[in-house]
Amino acid sequence: MSAYLEARATSCRVGGATLLDSVSARFAAGQFTAILGPNGAGKSSLLSLLCGQRKPSQGRVLLDGQALDAYPPLLMARRRALLPQDLSVAFDYTVQDVVELGRYPHRQQPSSQEAEIVQRAMQATGVQALAQRVLNTLSGGERARAQLARVLAQIWEPVPGHSRWLLLDEPTAALDVHHQHAVLRLARRWAHEHGVGVVAVLHDLNLALRYADQVLLLQNGQVQADGPPAHVLSEATVRRIWQVDVHPVRDADGNLQLLMA
């Protein structure tokens, strides 16, 4: 099985605006890939194509070698989960209610551990104590972790013969520093230990350096670079794309970091 999620020469146009222009990229199951770029680069637009939320104006998106629309929607929902930027809900759902929604695609073939999966997903993201709280009464960071528990519950168990994918749109935006690292450690663990393909839109270059296996760099709707984070995020590239000067250093654990000049 070719365990890849792939965009082939994909373009995305809305009205008269071109959000993505002939973007090609391949994402591997079992890896954590960060999509980086300045505001308006097309990061969220690419994620919307990869999850099937939006169809490309040109080109194709393939999952394990087949077009996304070749898969039944219910199967897609069992193997691919999206964490969007908008984390609010329309009704007074509790945290547990929201996490249980992640199990909805499995209703026709429920796991023998349905209740346990919901509890374990909440425990993994540190929201178990908030289970009976109404989601919309929580802080932005708490809502983000509750919604992360939902998408983890959605793809918790392997789907025989199919890869699983976790697509995260700015998952650290509402989090404090401690939870930023905790969430990305969790995402990387799901990639490396469970074979899940993780694709995350990030803004923090140092978080990408610390946790991502690969980086896709976008600007003005086009791919500027693709590869290992330390290679892509060179001083010259950061200066060209973000127009800031940085200096690479190693922290106490030997991790490469970029210091703003």
Coordinates of C-alpha atoms in Angstrom, one line a residue:
M1 CA 0.0 0.0 0.0
S2 CA 1.3 3.5 -0.9
A3 CA 0.6 5.3 2.4
Y4 CA 0.6 8.8 1.1
L5 CA -1.6 11.8 1.0
E6 CA -0.6 13.7 -2.2
A7 CA -1.5 17.0 -3.9
R8 CA -0.7 16.9 -7.6
A9 CA -0.5 20.3 -9.3
T10 CA -3.4 21.5 -7.3
S11 CA -4.8 25.1 -7.6
C12 CA -7.4 26.7 -5.6
R13 CA -9.3 29.8 -6.8
V14 CA -12.1 31.6 -5.0
G15 CA -13.8 34.3 -7.0
G16 CA -11.0 36.2 -8.7
A17 CA -8.4 35.2 -6.1
T18 CA -5.8 32.4 -6.6
L19 CA -5.2 30.9 -3.1
L20 CA -3.0 28.1 -4.4
D21 CA -1.1 27.9 -7.7
S22 CA -0.1 24.5 -9.0
V23 CA 1.0 23.1 -5.6
S24 CA 2.4 19.6 -5.5
A25 CA 3.3 17.9 -2.2
R26 CA 3.4 14.4 -0.8
F27 CA 2.8 13.6 2.9
A28 CA 3.8 10.2 4.3
A29 CA 1.9 8.2 6.9
G30 CA 4.0 7.8 10.0
Q31 CA 5.5 11.3 9.7
F32 CA 4.7 14.7 11.2
T33 CA 4.8 17.3 8.5
A34 CA 4.4 21.0 9.3
I35 CA 3.0 23.5 6.7
L36 CA 4.6 26.9 7.2
G37 CA 4.5 30.3 5.6
P38 CA 3.5 33.9 6.2
N39 CA -0.1 35.0 6.5
G40 CA -2.0 34.5 3.3
A41 CA 0.5 31.9 2.0
G42 CA -2.3 29.3 1.3
K43 CA -1.6 27.0 4.3
S44 CA -5.2 26.6 5.4
S45 CA -6.4 26.4 1.8
L46 CA -4.1 23.5 1.1
L47 CA -5.3 21.7 4.3
S48 CA -8.9 22.1 3.1
L49 CA -8.0 20.4 -0.2
L50 CA -6.1 17.6 1.6
C51 CA -9.1 16.8 3.9
G52 CA -11.6 17.0 1.0
Q53 CA -13.4 20.0 2.5
R54 CA -12.8 21.8 -0.8
K55 CA -12.1 20.5 -4.3
P56 CA -9.2 21.8 -6.3
S57 CA -9.8 24.1 -9.2
Q58 CA -7.1 22.2 -11.0
G59 CA -5.1 19.1 -10.2
R60 CA -5.8 16.2 -8.0
V61 CA -5.6 15.1 -4.4
L62 CA -4.8 11.4 -3.8
L63 CA -5.0 9.3 -0.7
D64 CA -3.0 6.0 -0.9
G65 CA -2.9 6.4 -4.6
Q66 CA -6.6 7.0 -5.2
A67 CA -8.6 10.2 -5.6
L68 CA -10.3 11.4 -2.4
D69 CA -13.7 11.2 -3.9
A70 CA -13.2 7.5 -4.8
Y71 CA -13.6 6.7 -1.1
P72 CA -17.1 6.4 0.6
P73 CA -17.6 9.4 2.9
L74 CA -18.1 7.1 5.9
L75 CA -14.7 5.4 5.3
M76 CA -13.0 8.7 4.9
A77 CA -14.4 9.9 8.2
R78 CA -13.1 6.8 10.0
R79 CA -9.5 7.3 8.8
R80 CA -9.1 11.1 8.4
A81 CA -9.9 13.7 11.1
L82 CA -9.6 17.5 10.8
L83 CA -9.0 20.0 13.7
P84 CA -10.1 23.4 12.3
Q85 CA -9.3 26.8 13.5
D86 CA -12.9 27.5 14.7
L87 CA -13.3 25.5 17.9
S88 CA -16.7 26.7 19.1
V89 CA -19.9 24.7 18.8
A90 CA -23.5 25.9 18.2
F91 CA -25.1 24.1 21.2
D92 CA -24.4 23.7 24.9
Y93 CA -22.4 20.5 24.4
T94 CA -20.2 19.3 27.2
V95 CA -16.6 18.3 26.6
Q96 CA -17.6 14.7 26.7
D97 CA -20.4 15.2 24.2
V98 CA -18.0 16.8 21.8
V99 CA -15.4 14.0 22.1
E100 CA -18.2 11.5 21.6
L101 CA -19.0 13.2 18.3
G102 CA -15.7 11.9 17.1
R103 CA -17.0 8.4 17.4
Y104 CA -20.1 9.1 15.2
P105 CA -18.5 7.7 12.0
H106 CA -18.1 4.4 13.8
R107 CA -21.8 4.0 14.7
Q108 CA -22.4 1.3 12.1
Q109 CA -19.4 -0.7 13.2
P110 CA -18.8 0.3 16.8
S111 CA -15.7 -0.7 18.7
S112 CA -16.0 -3.0 21.7
Q113 CA -14.3 -0.2 23.6
E114 CA -16.4 2.9 22.6
A115 CA -16.7 4.4 26.1
E116 CA -13.1 3.7 26.9
I117 CA -11.9 5.4 23.7
V118 CA -13.6 8.6 24.7
Q119 CA -12.1 8.5 28.2
R120 CA -8.6 7.7 26.9
A121 CA -8.8 10.5 24.3
M122 CA -9.8 13.0 27.0
Q123 CA -7.0 11.8 29.2
A124 CA -4.5 12.1 26.4
T125 CA -5.2 15.8 25.9
G126 CA -5.6 16.6 29.7
V127 CA -9.4 17.4 29.6
Q128 CA -10.8 14.5 31.5
A129 CA -11.5 16.7 34.5
L130 CA -13.5 19.0 32.2
A131 CA -15.7 16.3 30.8
Q132 CA -19.0 17.7 32.2
R133 CA -18.2 21.3 31.5
V134 CA -20.0 23.1 28.6
L135 CA -17.4 23.5 25.9
N136 CA -18.3 27.2 25.1
T137 CA -17.7 28.2 28.7
L138 CA -14.1 27.1 28.6
S139 CA -11.0 29.1 27.7
G140 CA -9.6 29.0 24.2
G141 CA -6.9 26.6 25.2
E142 CA -9.2 24.2 26.9
R143 CA -11.5 24.2 23.9
A144 CA -8.6 23.4 21.7
R145 CA -7.6 20.5 23.8
A146 CA -11.1 19.2 24.0
Q147 CA -11.5 19.4 20.2
L148 CA -8.1 17.6 19.8
A149 CA -9.5 14.8 22.0
R150 CA -12.5 14.6 19.5
V151 CA -10.3 14.1 16.5
L152 CA -8.1 11.6 18.2
A153 CA -11.2 9.6 19.2
Q154 CA -12.3 9.7 15.6
I155 CA -9.2 7.9 14.3
W156 CA -8.3 6.1 17.6
E157 CA -8.2 2.6 16.2
P158 CA -6.6 1.3 13.0
V159 CA -8.7 0.8 9.9
P160 CA -7.5 -2.5 8.4
G161 CA -5.8 -1.9 5.0
H162 CA -5.9 1.9 5.2
S163 CA -3.7 4.6 6.5
R164 CA -5.0 7.1 9.1
W165 CA -4.5 10.9 8.9
L166 CA -4.7 13.7 11.5
L167 CA -4.9 17.2 9.9
L168 CA -4.4 20.1 12.3
D169 CA -5.0 23.8 11.4
E170 CA -3.0 25.9 13.8
P171 CA -3.4 23.5 16.8
T172 CA -1.2 25.6 19.1
A173 CA -2.7 29.0 18.4
A174 CA -4.8 29.2 21.6
L175 CA -2.4 27.3 23.9
D176 CA 0.1 28.4 26.5
V177 CA 3.8 27.3 26.0
H178 CA 3.4 24.2 28.2
H179 CA 0.4 22.9 26.2
Q180 CA 1.9 23.8 22.9
H181 CA 4.8 21.4 23.5
A182 CA 2.4 18.8 25.0
V183 CA 0.1 18.8 22.0
L184 CA 2.9 18.6 19.5
R185 CA 4.7 15.8 21.4
L186 CA 1.4 14.0 21.3
A187 CA 1.0 14.6 17.6
R188 CA 4.5 13.4 16.9
R189 CA 3.9 10.3 19.0
W190 CA 0.8 9.4 17.1
A191 CA 2.9 9.7 13.9
H192 CA 5.9 7.7 15.0
E193 CA 4.2 5.1 17.3
H194 CA 0.8 4.6 15.6
G195 CA 1.8 5.2 12.0
V196 CA -0.7 8.1 11.6
G197 CA 0.1 10.8 9.0
V198 CA 0.1 14.1 10.8
V199 CA -0.1 17.3 8.8
A200 CA -0.2 20.6 10.9
V201 CA -0.3 24.2 9.9
L202 CA 2.0 26.0 12.3
H203 CA 3.4 29.6 12.6
D204 CA 6.1 29.0 15.2
L205 CA 9.3 28.1 13.3
N206 CA 11.0 26.7 16.5
L207 CA 8.1 24.4 17.2
A208 CA 8.4 23.1 13.6
L209 CA 12.1 22.6 14.1
R210 CA 11.5 20.7 17.4
Y211 CA 8.7 18.4 16.4
A212 CA 8.3 18.1 12.6
D213 CA 9.9 15.4 10.5
Q214 CA 9.3 17.4 7.3
V215 CA 8.4 21.0 6.4
L216 CA 6.4 22.3 3.5
L217 CA 7.0 26.0 3.0
L218 CA 4.4 28.1 1.1
Q219 CA 4.4 31.7 0.0
N220 CA 1.8 33.4 -2.3
G221 CA 0.1 30.1 -2.9
Q222 CA 3.2 28.3 -4.2
V223 CA 5.7 25.9 -2.7
Q224 CA 9.0 27.5 -1.8
A225 CA 10.8 24.5 -0.2
D226 CA 10.1 21.0 1.0
G227 CA 12.2 18.8 3.2
P228 CA 13.7 18.3 6.7
P229 CA 13.1 21.4 9.0
A230 CA 16.8 22.2 9.6
H231 CA 17.4 22.2 5.8
V232 CA 14.3 24.2 4.8
L233 CA 14.5 26.8 7.6
S234 CA 17.9 28.2 6.8
E235 CA 18.9 31.7 7.7
A236 CA 18.6 32.8 4.1
T237 CA 15.2 31.3 3.5
V238 CA 13.7 32.7 6.7
R239 CA 15.1 36.2 5.8
R240 CA 13.6 35.9 2.3
I241 CA 10.2 34.6 3.3
W242 CA 9.5 36.4 6.6
Q243 CA 11.9 39.3 6.2
V244 CA 13.5 38.8 9.6
D245 CA 17.1 37.9 10.6
V246 CA 17.6 34.8 12.7
H247 CA 20.6 33.0 14.2
P248 CA 20.6 29.2 14.7
V249 CA 21.6 28.0 18.1
R250 CA 21.4 24.7 20.1
D251 CA 19.5 24.5 23.3
A252 CA 20.5 22.5 26.4
D253 CA 19.1 19.3 24.9
G254 CA 20.8 19.9 21.6
N255 CA 17.7 20.9 19.7
L256 CA 18.2 23.5 16.9
Q257 CA 16.4 26.8 17.6
L258 CA 16.3 30.1 15.7
L259 CA 16.9 33.3 17.6
M260 CA 15.4 36.5 16.2
A261 CA 18.1 39.1 15.6

